[in-house]
PDB file of C-alpha atoms in Angstrom:
ATOM      1  CA  MET N  17      73.140  92.250 111.436  1.00  0.00           C
ATOM      2  CA  GLU N  18      70.660  95.008 110.858  1.00  0.00           C
ATOM      3  CA  ARG N  19      71.750  98.613 111.189  1.00  0.00           C
ATOM      4  CA  LEU N  20      69.424  99.406 114.068  1.00  0.00           C
ATOM      5  CA  ALA N  21      70.923  96.632 116.185  1.00  0.00           C
ATOM      6  CA  ALA N  22      74.437  97.899 115.465  1.00  0.00           C
ATOM      7  CA  SER N  23      73.397 101.394 116.546  1.00  0.00           C
ATOM      8  CA  ARG N  24      72.727 100.006 120.038  1.00  0.00           C
ATOM      9  CA  MET N  25      76.135  98.335 120.378  1.00  0.00           C
ATOM     10  CA  ARG N  26      78.944  99.862 122.351  1.00  0.00           C
ATOM     11  CA  GLY N  27      81.465 101.667 120.224  1.00  0.00           C
ATOM     12  CA  VAL N  28      84.705 103.573 120.371  1.00  0.00           C
ATOM     13  CA  VAL N  29      85.294 107.277 119.637  1.00  0.00           C
ATOM     14  CA  VAL N  30      88.260 107.479 117.266  1.00  0.00           C
ATOM     15  CA  ARG N  31      90.238 110.496 116.098  1.00  0.00           C
ATOM     16  CA  ASP N  32      92.880 108.913 113.882  1.00  0.00           C
ATOM     17  CA  ALA N  33      93.893 105.698 112.098  1.00  0.00           C
ATOM     18  CA  ALA N  34      95.909 104.534 115.118  1.00  0.00           C
ATOM     19  CA  GLY N  35      92.742 104.698 117.244  1.00  0.00           C
ATOM     20  CA  VAL N  36      90.819 102.687 114.650  1.00  0.00           C
ATOM     21  CA  ALA N  37      93.571 100.053 114.625  1.00  0.00           C
ATOM     22  CA  LEU N  38      93.590  99.895 118.441  1.00  0.00           C
ATOM     23  CA  ALA N  39      89.802  99.406 118.575  1.00  0.00           C
ATOM     24  CA  LEU N  40      89.876  96.666 115.935  1.00  0.00           C
ATOM     25  CA  ARG N  41      92.787  94.868 117.658  1.00  0.00           C
ATOM     26  CA  ALA N  42      90.935  95.011 120.974  1.00  0.00           C
ATOM     27  CA  ALA N  43      87.759  93.577 119.434  1.00  0.00           C
ATOM     28  CA  ARG N  44      89.665  90.858 117.587  1.00  0.00           C
ATOM     29  CA  GLY N  45      91.589  89.997 120.740  1.00  0.00           C
ATOM     30  CA  ARG N  46      88.310  89.270 122.511  1.00  0.00           C
ATOM     31  CA  GLY N  47      86.941  87.280 119.574  1.00  0.00           C
ATOM     32  CA  LEU N  48      84.177  89.774 118.860  1.00  0.00           C
ATOM     33  CA  HIS N  49      82.665  89.835 115.405  1.00  0.00           C
ATOM     34  CA  GLY N  50      80.001  91.766 113.546  1.00  0.00           C
ATOM     35  CA  PRO N  51      79.792  95.543 113.302  1.00  0.00           C
ATOM     36  CA  LEU N  52      82.010  97.656 115.536  1.00  0.00           C
ATOM     37  CA  PRO N  53      80.677 101.214 115.870  1.00  0.00           C
ATOM     38  CA  LEU N  54      83.587 103.626 115.359  1.00  0.00           C
ATOM     39  CA  LEU N  55      82.333 107.086 116.235  1.00  0.00           C
ATOM     40  CA  SER N  56      83.694 110.478 115.376  1.00  0.00           C
ATOM     41  CA  PRO N  57      84.016 113.106 118.085  1.00  0.00           C
ATOM     42  CA  PRO N  58      80.877 115.239 118.585  1.00  0.00           C
ATOM     43  CA  GLY N  59      80.181 117.619 115.695  1.00  0.00           C
ATOM     44  CA  ALA N  60      83.106 116.269 113.644  1.00  0.00           C
ATOM     45  CA  ALA N  61      81.229 116.473 110.346  1.00  0.00           C
ATOM     46  CA  SER N  62      81.761 120.240 110.298  1.00  0.00           C
ATOM     47  CA  TRP N  63      85.567 120.077 110.624  1.00  0.00           C
ATOM     48  CA  LEU N  64      86.536 116.545 109.590  1.00  0.00           C
ATOM     49  CA  GLY N  65      84.010 115.704 106.897  1.00  0.00           C
ATOM     50  CA  ALA N  66      82.842 112.322 105.647  1.00  0.00           C
ATOM     51  CA  PRO N  67      85.618 111.632 103.096  1.00  0.00           C
ATOM     52  CA  LEU N  68      88.419 112.170 105.607  1.00  0.00           C
ATOM     53  CA  PHE N  69      86.565 110.249 108.329  1.00  0.00           C
ATOM     54  CA  LEU N  70      86.113 107.279 105.984  1.00  0.00           C
ATOM     55  CA  ALA N  71      89.777 107.508 104.933  1.00  0.00           C
ATOM     56  CA  LEU N  72      90.992 107.272 108.523  1.00  0.00           C
ATOM     57  CA  ILE N  73      88.677 104.305 109.130  1.00  0.00           C
ATOM     58  CA  ARG N  74      90.110 102.569 106.036  1.00  0.00           C
ATOM     59  CA  ALA N  75      93.691 103.414 107.029  1.00  0.00           C
ATOM     60  CA  GLY N  76      93.221 102.036 110.535  1.00  0.00           C
ATOM     61  CA  GLY N  77      91.711  98.807 109.249  1.00  0.00           C
ATOM     62  CA  ALA N  78      94.431  98.157 106.675  1.00  0.00           C
ATOM     63  CA  ALA N  79      97.113  95.538 107.189  1.00  0.00           C
ATOM     64  CA  PRO N  80     100.511  96.926 108.197  1.00  0.00           C
ATOM     65  CA  PRO N  81     102.975  97.321 105.290  1.00  0.00           C
ATOM     66  CA  GLY N  82     104.625  94.063 104.324  1.00  0.00           C
ATOM     67  CA  LEU N  83     101.866  91.837 105.683  1.00  0.00           C
ATOM     68  CA  GLU N  84      99.707  90.117 103.145  1.00  0.00           C
ATOM     69  CA  PRO N  85      96.109  89.253 103.942  1.00  0.00           C
ATOM     70  CA  PRO N  86      95.580  85.555 104.740  1.00  0.00           C
ATOM     71  CA  LEU N  87      94.810  83.293 101.814  1.00  0.00           C
ATOM     72  CA  GLU N  88      91.833  81.827 103.620  1.00  0.00           C
ATOM     73  CA  PRO N  89      89.243  83.778 105.587  1.00  0.00           C
ATOM     74  CA  PRO N  90      89.437  83.397 109.372  1.00  0.00           C
ATOM     75  CA  PRO N  91      87.153  80.723 110.887  1.00  0.00           C
ATOM     76  CA  GLU N  92      84.973  83.406 112.476  1.00  0.00           C
ATOM     77  CA  PRO N  93      84.196  86.779 110.944  1.00  0.00           C
ATOM     78  CA  TRP N  94      86.276  89.667 112.281  1.00  0.00           C
ATOM     79  CA  PRO N  95      84.629  92.824 113.540  1.00  0.00           C
ATOM     80  CA  GLU N  96      83.753  95.166 110.735  1.00  0.00           C
ATOM     81  CA  PRO N  97      84.195  98.910 111.162  1.00  0.00           C
ATOM     82  CA  TRP N  98      80.802 100.625 111.338  1.00  0.00           C
ATOM     83  CA  PRO N  99      81.631 104.357 110.875  1.00  0.00           C
ATOM     84  CA  VAL N 100      79.298 106.764 112.699  1.00  0.00           C
ATOM     85  CA  LEU N 101      79.847 110.463 111.941  1.00  0.00           C
ATOM     86  CA  ASP N 102      78.415 113.055 114.342  1.00  0.00           C
ATOM     87  CA  CYS N 103      76.787 115.823 112.314  1.00  0.00           C
ATOM     88  CA  GLY N 104      75.433 117.919 115.185  1.00  0.00           C
ATOM     89  CA  GLN N 105      72.553 119.991 113.810  1.00  0.00           C
ATOM     90  CA  ALA N 106      73.807 120.038 110.199  1.00  0.00           C
ATOM     91  CA  PRO N 107      71.441 118.049 107.966  1.00  0.00           C
ATOM     92  CA  GLY N 108      73.504 118.893 104.871  1.00  0.00           C
ATOM     93  CA  HIS N 109      76.558 117.267 106.407  1.00  0.00           C
ATOM     94  CA  ALA N 110      74.421 114.272 107.412  1.00  0.00           C
ATOM     95  CA  LEU N 111      73.056 113.774 103.906  1.00  0.00           C
ATOM     96  CA  ALA N 112      76.514 114.186 102.352  1.00  0.00           C
ATOM     97  CA  ALA N 113      77.962 111.659 104.795  1.00  0.00           C
ATOM     98  CA  LEU N 114      75.279 109.090 104.012  1.00  0.00           C
ATOM     99  CA  ARG N 115      75.880 109.569 100.288  1.00  0.00           C
ATOM    100  CA  ALA N 116      79.647 109.198 100.834  1.00  0.00           C
ATOM    101  CA  GLY N 117      79.138 105.788 102.440  1.00  0.00           C
ATOM    102  CA  VAL N 118      79.224 106.470 106.181  1.00  0.00           C
ATOM    103  CA  ALA N 119      77.268 103.668 107.869  1.00  0.00           C
ATOM    104  CA  ALA N 120      75.318 106.013 110.139  1.00  0.00           C
ATOM    105  CA  VAL N 121      75.151 109.629 111.234  1.00  0.00           C
ATOM    106  CA  VAL N 122      74.190 111.253 114.501  1.00  0.00           C
ATOM    107  CA  LEU N 123      71.884 114.206 113.913  1.00  0.00           C
ATOM    108  CA  ALA N 124      70.325 116.280 116.677  1.00  0.00           C
ATOM    109  CA  PRO N 125      66.662 115.255 116.967  1.00  0.00           C
ATOM    110  CA  GLU N 126      65.627 118.914 117.352  1.00  0.00           C
ATOM    111  CA  CYS N 127      66.971 119.588 113.839  1.00  0.00           C
ATOM    112  CA  PRO N 128      63.920 120.328 111.637  1.00  0.00           C
ATOM    113  CA  ALA N 129      65.201 117.946 108.938  1.00  0.00           C
ATOM    114  CA  PHE N 130      65.687 115.018 111.349  1.00  0.00           C
ATOM    115  CA  PRO N 131      62.330 113.281 110.659  1.00  0.00           C
ATOM    116  CA  THR N 132      62.802 113.546 106.903  1.00  0.00           C
ATOM    117  CA  LEU N 133      66.357 112.202 106.903  1.00  0.00           C
ATOM    118  CA  ALA N 134      65.451 109.453 109.376  1.00  0.00           C
ATOM    119  CA  ALA N 135      62.625 108.376 107.054  1.00  0.00           C
ATOM    120  CA  LEU N 136      64.942 108.427 104.014  1.00  0.00           C
ATOM    121  CA  ALA N 137      67.622 106.318 105.715  1.00  0.00           C
ATOM    122  CA  PRO N 138      65.995 104.148 108.407  1.00  0.00           C
ATOM    123  CA  GLY N 139      68.458 102.900 111.006  1.00  0.00           C
ATOM    124  CA  ARG N 140      71.221 105.134 109.643  1.00  0.00           C
ATOM    125  CA  VAL N 141      70.159 108.491 111.135  1.00  0.00           C
ATOM    126  CA  LEU N 142      70.566 108.337 114.896  1.00  0.00           C
ATOM    127  CA  ALA N 143      69.191 110.802 117.448  1.00  0.00           C
ATOM    128  CA  ALA N 144      72.038 109.927 119.812  1.00  0.00           C
ATOM    129  CA  ALA N 145      75.384 108.237 119.502  1.00  0.00           C
ATOM    130  CA  PRO N 146      75.709 104.649 120.696  1.00  0.00           C
ATOM    131  CA  PRO N 147      77.415 104.267 124.082  1.00  0.00           C
ATOM    132  CA  ALA N 148      81.114 104.766 123.411  1.00  0.00           C
ATOM    133  CA  LEU N 149      84.492 104.770 125.097  1.00  0.00           C
ATOM    134  CA  ASP N 150      86.489 107.807 124.010  1.00  0.00           C
ATOM    135  CA  LEU N 151      90.055 106.714 123.314  1.00  0.00           C
ATOM    136  CA  ALA N 152      91.407 110.200 123.965  1.00  0.00           C
ATOM    137  CA  HIS N 153      89.965 110.428 127.455  1.00  0.00           C
ATOM    138  CA  GLY N 154      90.044 106.826 128.669  1.00  0.00           C
ATOM    139  CA  THR N 155      90.217 106.843 132.433  1.00  0.00           C
ATOM    140  CA  ALA N 156      92.016 109.030 134.952  1.00  0.00           C
ATOM    141  CA  GLY N 157      92.808 111.579 132.232  1.00  0.00           C
ATOM    142  CA  ARG N 158      94.978 109.125 130.260  1.00  0.00           C
ATOM    143  CA  PRO N 159      94.287 107.690 126.799  1.00  0.00           C
ATOM    144  CA  ALA N 160      92.478 104.359 126.813  1.00  0.00           C
ATOM    145  CA  THR N 161      94.564 101.204 126.555  1.00  0.00           C
ATOM    146  CA  GLU N 162      93.827  98.249 124.317  1.00  0.00           C
ATOM    147  CA  GLU N 163      92.852  96.192 127.369  1.00  0.00           C
ATOM    148  CA  GLN N 164      90.374  98.846 128.540  1.00  0.00           C
ATOM    149  CA  VAL N 165      88.818  98.946 125.077  1.00  0.00           C
ATOM    150  CA  ALA N 166      88.614  95.141 124.969  1.00  0.00           C
ATOM    151  CA  ARG N 167      86.868  95.027 128.363  1.00  0.00           C
ATOM    152  CA  TRP N 168      84.475  97.812 127.324  1.00  0.00           C
ATOM    153  CA  LEU N 169      83.488  96.020 124.134  1.00  0.00           C
ATOM    154  CA  ALA N 170      83.300  92.553 125.683  1.00  0.00           C
ATOM    155  CA  ALA N 171      80.893  93.776 128.379  1.00  0.00           C
ATOM    156  CA  ASP N 172      78.436  95.038 125.748  1.00  0.00           C
ATOM    157  CA  PRO N 173      74.916  93.797 126.590  1.00  0.00           C
ATOM    158  CA  ALA N 174      73.932  94.142 122.899  1.00  0.00           C
ATOM    159  CA  ARG N 175      76.573  91.540 121.945  1.00  0.00           C
ATOM    160  CA  SER N 176      75.730  89.018 124.657  1.00  0.00           C
ATOM    161  CA  ALA N 177      73.015  86.432 124.443  1.00  0.00           C
ATOM    162  CA  GLY N 178      70.770  85.230 127.202  1.00  0.00           C
ATOM    163  CA  PRO N 179      68.665  86.809 129.914  1.00  0.00           C
ATOM    164  CA  ALA N 180      71.276  89.403 130.896  1.00  0.00           C
ATOM    165  CA  ALA N 181      71.235  91.017 127.460  1.00  0.00           C
ATOM    166  CA  GLY N 182      69.717  94.437 127.258  1.00  0.00           C
ATOM    167  CA  GLY N 183      70.999  95.961 130.483  1.00  0.00           C
ATOM    168  CA  SER N 184      74.303  97.086 131.837  1.00  0.00           C
ATOM    169  CA  GLY N 185      75.839  95.825 134.979  1.00  0.00           C
ATOM    170  CA  PRO N 186      77.884  97.498 137.674  1.00  0.00           C
ATOM    171  CA  GLY N 187      81.446  98.247 136.766  1.00  0.00           C
ATOM    172  CA  ASP N 188      81.043  98.374 132.997  1.00  0.00           C
ATOM    173  CA  SER N 189      80.968 102.137 132.512  1.00  0.00           C
ATOM    174  CA  PRO N 190      83.961 103.839 130.847  1.00  0.00           C
ATOM    175  CA  GLU N 191      84.841 105.388 134.214  1.00  0.00           C
ATOM    176  CA  ALA N 192      84.994 101.978 135.918  1.00  0.00           C
ATOM    177  CA  LEU N 193      87.447 100.504 133.437  1.00  0.00           C
ATOM    178  CA  GLY N 194      90.483 102.230 134.995  1.00  0.00           C
TER     179      GLY N 194
END
């Protein structure tokens, strides 16, 4: 799937490896495949950095200790983590993150370097984060559950085919998933 299409898919804001694992389990539980946008919190590039963000993505996607990967690939592809690091207005952080292997960065469009970086890395420099459910905030002030994440991802218009694709319906906002 092309990067631009993945940037329109619903994602999950993750803060640690446990959040990454929860998001991947939720997507797998619903049979979703393809890229799964895993977003950093806003402005995280300045305090988390690309190497640590990528490390927590890898740690959350790893098999638990003692479990070996299957000998044969699953019949359908599993969701693949698509790390998106929010760089705020810091083009240096954005460039470093892209070089480090982050799939995409969010960079404020009013940043003077935005057009240049967007031209250098088409589909990987985003003016806004994809729609995302923040695991830390979930609903009613409680962290999101695996079921809430699964419902959020499964209701993604960018993943569905047919005439309903491209719009969101009532009841599929993060607030309505309570």
